[in-house]
Amino acid sequence: MSENTSSVSEIMGRKVISVTGGEDVGEIKAVVLDRGANRIERFQVGGRKRSPEMIDWEQVESIGSDAVMITAAEDVHESRKDEPDELYVRGDIEIIGAAVLDTAGFERGSVTDLHFDADSGAVLAAMTDDGRVAVEHLRSLGTYALVIDA
């Protein structure tokens, strides 16, 4: 496992600061994953459900214990309509608390946390009521559940 790991529960509410100007641009309000739940794509850092302000993972310089550092305040943008951002921002897709179903259709508890590599945004594992599920066994995260291999 990478030496620089973090979890969704640890970064929620963490300040987001611009490296170039030192501005406080918001705080982590939501985490947006790719469809396969393998990588963090964006964070909501401001705005509300109808007009969320987002930062792409590529603009994240570092994730520290006190703040998430981004390249520049100008990199914060509105949610793009072709992205699944609004499902996360509205709470339709919840990472922590999502039901866990295996590909055979059996319920496997719920997600208690999600660990990721703080350097790359790659998801490392989902923590569930039943224990740790490595990323290679994650299939997708939707509005109802995180689907894992049976």
PDB file of C-alpha atoms in Angstrom:
ATOM      1  CA  MET A   1       0.000   0.000   0.000  1.00  0.00           C
ATOM      2  CA  SER A   2       1.157   3.528  -0.735  1.00  0.00           C
ATOM      3  CA  GLU A   3       2.741   5.476   2.089  1.00  0.00           C
ATOM      4  CA  ASN A   4       0.540   8.471   1.289  1.00  0.00           C
ATOM      5  CA  THR A   5      -2.979   7.184   1.800  1.00  0.00           C
ATOM      6  CA  SER A   6      -6.115   8.904   2.965  1.00  0.00           C
ATOM      7  CA  SER A   7      -9.793   8.136   3.290  1.00  0.00           C
ATOM      8  CA  VAL A   8     -13.012   9.848   2.313  1.00  0.00           C
ATOM      9  CA  SER A   9     -14.040  10.230   5.956  1.00  0.00           C
ATOM     10  CA  GLU A  10     -10.723  11.951   6.778  1.00  0.00           C
ATOM     11  CA  ILE A  11     -10.931  14.593   4.039  1.00  0.00           C
ATOM     12  CA  MET A  12     -14.607  15.562   4.264  1.00  0.00           C
ATOM     13  CA  GLY A  13     -14.799  19.152   5.493  1.00  0.00           C
ATOM     14  CA  ARG A  14     -11.077  19.761   5.001  1.00  0.00           C
ATOM     15  CA  LYS A  15     -10.105  23.265   3.796  1.00  0.00           C
ATOM     16  CA  VAL A  16      -9.039  23.691   0.163  1.00  0.00           C
ATOM     17  CA  ILE A  17      -6.247  26.252  -0.375  1.00  0.00           C
ATOM     18  CA  SER A  18      -4.697  27.623  -3.579  1.00  0.00           C
ATOM     19  CA  VAL A  19      -0.907  27.177  -3.771  1.00  0.00           C
ATOM     20  CA  THR A  20      -0.376  30.136  -6.126  1.00  0.00           C
ATOM     21  CA  GLY A  21      -2.369  32.711  -4.178  1.00  0.00           C
ATOM     22  CA  GLY A  22      -2.868  31.184  -0.760  1.00  0.00           C
ATOM     23  CA  GLU A  23      -6.629  31.729  -1.017  1.00  0.00           C
ATOM     24  CA  ASP A  24      -9.106  29.588   0.887  1.00  0.00           C
ATOM     25  CA  VAL A  25     -11.385  28.375  -1.932  1.00  0.00           C
ATOM     26  CA  GLY A  26     -13.724  26.230   0.150  1.00  0.00           C
ATOM     27  CA  GLU A  27     -13.835  22.827   1.764  1.00  0.00           C
ATOM     28  CA  ILE A  28     -14.363  19.259   0.616  1.00  0.00           C
ATOM     29  CA  LYS A  29     -18.139  18.781   0.471  1.00  0.00           C
ATOM     30  CA  ALA A  30     -18.421  15.779  -1.867  1.00  0.00           C
ATOM     31  CA  VAL A  31     -16.124  13.285  -3.584  1.00  0.00           C
ATOM     32  CA  VAL A  32     -16.860  12.203  -7.176  1.00  0.00           C
ATOM     33  CA  LEU A  33     -15.585   8.801  -8.330  1.00  0.00           C
ATOM     34  CA  ASP A  34     -15.291   7.361 -11.813  1.00  0.00           C
ATOM     35  CA  ARG A  35     -18.010   4.888 -12.809  1.00  0.00           C
ATOM     36  CA  GLY A  36     -16.015   1.836 -11.740  1.00  0.00           C
ATOM     37  CA  ALA A  37     -15.220   3.360  -8.321  1.00  0.00           C
ATOM     38  CA  ASN A  38     -11.502   3.038  -9.099  1.00  0.00           C
ATOM     39  CA  ARG A  39     -10.409   6.681  -8.954  1.00  0.00           C
ATOM     40  CA  ILE A  40     -11.368  10.070  -7.566  1.00  0.00           C
ATOM     41  CA  GLU A  41     -12.210  12.409 -10.449  1.00  0.00           C
ATOM     42  CA  ARG A  42     -13.347  15.597  -8.689  1.00  0.00           C
ATOM     43  CA  PHE A  43     -14.221  17.223  -5.380  1.00  0.00           C
ATOM     44  CA  GLN A  44     -17.040  19.631  -4.649  1.00  0.00           C
ATOM     45  CA  VAL A  45     -15.409  22.560  -2.846  1.00  0.00           C
ATOM     46  CA  GLY A  46     -18.220  25.098  -2.778  1.00  0.00           C
ATOM     47  CA  GLY A  47     -21.588  26.112  -4.084  1.00  0.00           C
ATOM     48  CA  ARG A  48     -24.846  24.344  -3.495  1.00  0.00           C
ATOM     49  CA  LYS A  49     -26.702  21.421  -5.008  1.00  0.00           C
ATOM     50  CA  ARG A  50     -27.908  23.399  -8.049  1.00  0.00           C
ATOM     51  CA  SER A  51     -24.610  25.202  -8.722  1.00  0.00           C
ATOM     52  CA  PRO A  52     -21.748  23.210  -7.204  1.00  0.00           C
ATOM     53  CA  GLU A  53     -18.172  24.425  -7.520  1.00  0.00           C
ATOM     54  CA  MET A  54     -15.786  21.622  -8.410  1.00  0.00           C
ATOM     55  CA  ILE A  55     -12.053  20.983  -8.622  1.00  0.00           C
ATOM     56  CA  ASP A  56     -10.633  18.245 -10.855  1.00  0.00           C
ATOM     57  CA  TRP A  57      -8.223  15.753  -9.315  1.00  0.00           C
ATOM     58  CA  GLU A  58      -5.498  16.892 -11.734  1.00  0.00           C
ATOM     59  CA  GLN A  59      -5.439  20.274  -9.952  1.00  0.00           C
ATOM     60  CA  VAL A  60      -4.757  18.738  -6.533  1.00  0.00           C
ATOM     61  CA  GLU A  61      -1.158  19.421  -5.527  1.00  0.00           C
ATOM     62  CA  SER A  62      -1.260  17.590  -2.185  1.00  0.00           C
ATOM     63  CA  ILE A  63      -3.509  16.358   0.575  1.00  0.00           C
ATOM     64  CA  GLY A  64      -2.232  17.249   4.007  1.00  0.00           C
ATOM     65  CA  SER A  65      -3.588  16.726   7.488  1.00  0.00           C
ATOM     66  CA  ASP A  66      -4.941  20.308   7.628  1.00  0.00           C
ATOM     67  CA  ALA A  67      -5.755  21.199   4.016  1.00  0.00           C
ATOM     68  CA  VAL A  68      -6.046  20.054   0.426  1.00  0.00           C
ATOM     69  CA  MET A  69      -3.735  22.164  -1.719  1.00  0.00           C
ATOM     70  CA  ILE A  70      -4.780  22.947  -5.300  1.00  0.00           C
ATOM     71  CA  THR A  71      -2.839  24.662  -8.077  1.00  0.00           C
ATOM     72  CA  ALA A  72      -4.862  27.883  -8.367  1.00  0.00           C
ATOM     73  CA  ALA A  73      -8.186  29.369  -7.292  1.00  0.00           C
ATOM     74  CA  GLU A  74      -9.029  29.849 -10.984  1.00  0.00           C
ATOM     75  CA  ASP A  75      -9.127  26.050 -11.379  1.00  0.00           C
ATOM     76  CA  VAL A  76     -12.396  25.863  -9.442  1.00  0.00           C
ATOM     77  CA  HIS A  77     -15.214  25.464 -11.985  1.00  0.00           C
ATOM     78  CA  GLU A  78     -18.938  24.870 -12.176  1.00  0.00           C
ATOM     79  CA  SER A  79     -20.158  21.309 -12.504  1.00  0.00           C
ATOM     80  CA  ARG A  80     -20.322  20.173 -16.110  1.00  0.00           C
ATOM     81  CA  LYS A  81     -23.702  18.855 -17.234  1.00  0.00           C
ATOM     82  CA  ASP A  82     -22.210  15.760 -18.906  1.00  0.00           C
ATOM     83  CA  GLU A  83     -20.527  14.662 -15.653  1.00  0.00           C
ATOM     84  CA  PRO A  84     -22.121  12.593 -12.850  1.00  0.00           C
ATOM     85  CA  ASP A  85     -21.257  15.347 -10.353  1.00  0.00           C
ATOM     86  CA  GLU A  86     -24.831  16.259  -9.515  1.00  0.00           C
ATOM     87  CA  LEU A  87     -25.630  12.708  -8.350  1.00  0.00           C
ATOM     88  CA  TYR A  88     -22.864  12.985  -5.752  1.00  0.00           C
ATOM     89  CA  VAL A  89     -23.582  16.608  -4.849  1.00  0.00           C
ATOM     90  CA  ARG A  90     -27.324  15.972  -4.344  1.00  0.00           C
ATOM     91  CA  GLY A  91     -26.545  12.912  -2.263  1.00  0.00           C
ATOM     92  CA  ASP A  92     -28.101  10.474  -4.762  1.00  0.00           C
ATOM     93  CA  ILE A  93     -24.789   8.620  -4.740  1.00  0.00           C
ATOM     94  CA  GLU A  94     -23.347   8.297  -1.251  1.00  0.00           C
ATOM     95  CA  ILE A  95     -19.982   6.642  -0.768  1.00  0.00           C
ATOM     96  CA  ILE A  96     -20.054   6.173   2.991  1.00  0.00           C
ATOM     97  CA  GLY A  97     -23.227   4.342   3.943  1.00  0.00           C
ATOM     98  CA  ALA A  98     -23.851   2.862   0.482  1.00  0.00           C
ATOM     99  CA  ALA A  99     -25.226  -0.665   0.486  1.00  0.00           C
ATOM    100  CA  VAL A 100     -22.770  -3.311  -0.716  1.00  0.00           C
ATOM    101  CA  LEU A 101     -24.065  -5.988  -3.087  1.00  0.00           C
ATOM    102  CA  ASP A 102     -22.023  -8.741  -4.678  1.00  0.00           C
ATOM    103  CA  THR A 103     -22.421  -9.794  -8.315  1.00  0.00           C
ATOM    104  CA  ALA A 104     -24.479 -12.815  -7.166  1.00  0.00           C
ATOM    105  CA  GLY A 105     -27.053 -10.398  -5.695  1.00  0.00           C
ATOM    106  CA  PHE A 106     -26.252 -10.906  -2.010  1.00  0.00           C
ATOM    107  CA  GLU A 107     -26.119  -7.978   0.376  1.00  0.00           C
ATOM    108  CA  ARG A 108     -22.723  -7.579   2.044  1.00  0.00           C
ATOM    109  CA  GLY A 109     -23.392  -4.781   4.508  1.00  0.00           C
ATOM    110  CA  SER A 110     -22.570  -1.151   3.808  1.00  0.00           C
ATOM    111  CA  VAL A 111     -19.540   1.005   3.047  1.00  0.00           C
ATOM    112  CA  THR A 112     -17.938   2.469   6.173  1.00  0.00           C
ATOM    113  CA  ASP A 113     -15.084   4.280   4.381  1.00  0.00           C
ATOM    114  CA  LEU A 114     -13.077   4.415   1.169  1.00  0.00           C
ATOM    115  CA  HIS A 115      -9.268   4.467   1.183  1.00  0.00           C
ATOM    116  CA  PHE A 116      -7.333   6.083  -1.661  1.00  0.00           C
ATOM    117  CA  ASP A 117      -3.805   6.973  -2.704  1.00  0.00           C
ATOM    118  CA  ALA A 118      -3.420  10.669  -1.859  1.00  0.00           C
ATOM    119  CA  ASP A 119      -0.846  11.134  -4.639  1.00  0.00           C
ATOM    120  CA  SER A 120      -2.836   9.677  -7.546  1.00  0.00           C
ATOM    121  CA  GLY A 121      -6.471   9.586  -6.440  1.00  0.00           C
ATOM    122  CA  ALA A 122      -6.569   5.837  -7.106  1.00  0.00           C
ATOM    123  CA  VAL A 123      -9.004   3.992  -4.871  1.00  0.00           C
ATOM    124  CA  LEU A 124      -7.222   1.311  -2.859  1.00  0.00           C
ATOM    125  CA  ALA A 125     -10.082  -0.352  -1.007  1.00  0.00           C
ATOM    126  CA  ALA A 126     -13.586   0.006   0.319  1.00  0.00           C
ATOM    127  CA  MET A 127     -14.047  -0.626   4.008  1.00  0.00           C
ATOM    128  CA  THR A 128     -17.346  -2.369   4.722  1.00  0.00           C
ATOM    129  CA  ASP A 129     -19.213  -3.905   7.626  1.00  0.00           C
ATOM    130  CA  ASP A 130     -17.806  -7.236   6.392  1.00  0.00           C
ATOM    131  CA  GLY A 131     -14.203  -5.974   6.164  1.00  0.00           C
ATOM    132  CA  ARG A 132     -11.858  -4.634   3.492  1.00  0.00           C
ATOM    133  CA  VAL A 133     -12.656  -5.039  -0.221  1.00  0.00           C
ATOM    134  CA  ALA A 134      -9.641  -4.449  -2.474  1.00  0.00           C
ATOM    135  CA  VAL A 135     -10.096  -2.205  -5.519  1.00  0.00           C
ATOM    136  CA  GLU A 136      -9.773  -5.101  -7.981  1.00  0.00           C
ATOM    137  CA  HIS A 137     -13.053  -6.480  -6.571  1.00  0.00           C
ATOM    138  CA  LEU A 138     -15.026  -3.226  -6.946  1.00  0.00           C
ATOM    139  CA  ARG A 139     -17.301  -3.147 -10.006  1.00  0.00           C
ATOM    140  CA  SER A 140     -19.395   0.032  -9.800  1.00  0.00           C
ATOM    141  CA  LEU A 141     -20.995   2.567  -7.494  1.00  0.00           C
ATOM    142  CA  GLY A 142     -24.505   3.744  -8.251  1.00  0.00           C
ATOM    143  CA  THR A 143     -27.482   5.342  -6.599  1.00  0.00           C
ATOM    144  CA  TYR A 144     -28.393   2.123  -4.787  1.00  0.00           C
ATOM    145  CA  ALA A 145     -25.191   0.246  -4.005  1.00  0.00           C
ATOM    146  CA  LEU A 146     -21.501  -0.439  -4.419  1.00  0.00           C
ATOM    147  CA  VAL A 147     -21.262  -3.640  -6.460  1.00  0.00           C
ATOM    148  CA  ILE A 148     -18.384  -6.008  -5.688  1.00  0.00           C
ATOM    149  CA  ASP A 149     -17.297  -9.416  -6.972  1.00  0.00           C
ATOM    150  CA  ALA A 150     -19.091 -12.396  -5.414  1.00  0.00           C
TER     151      ALA A 150
END
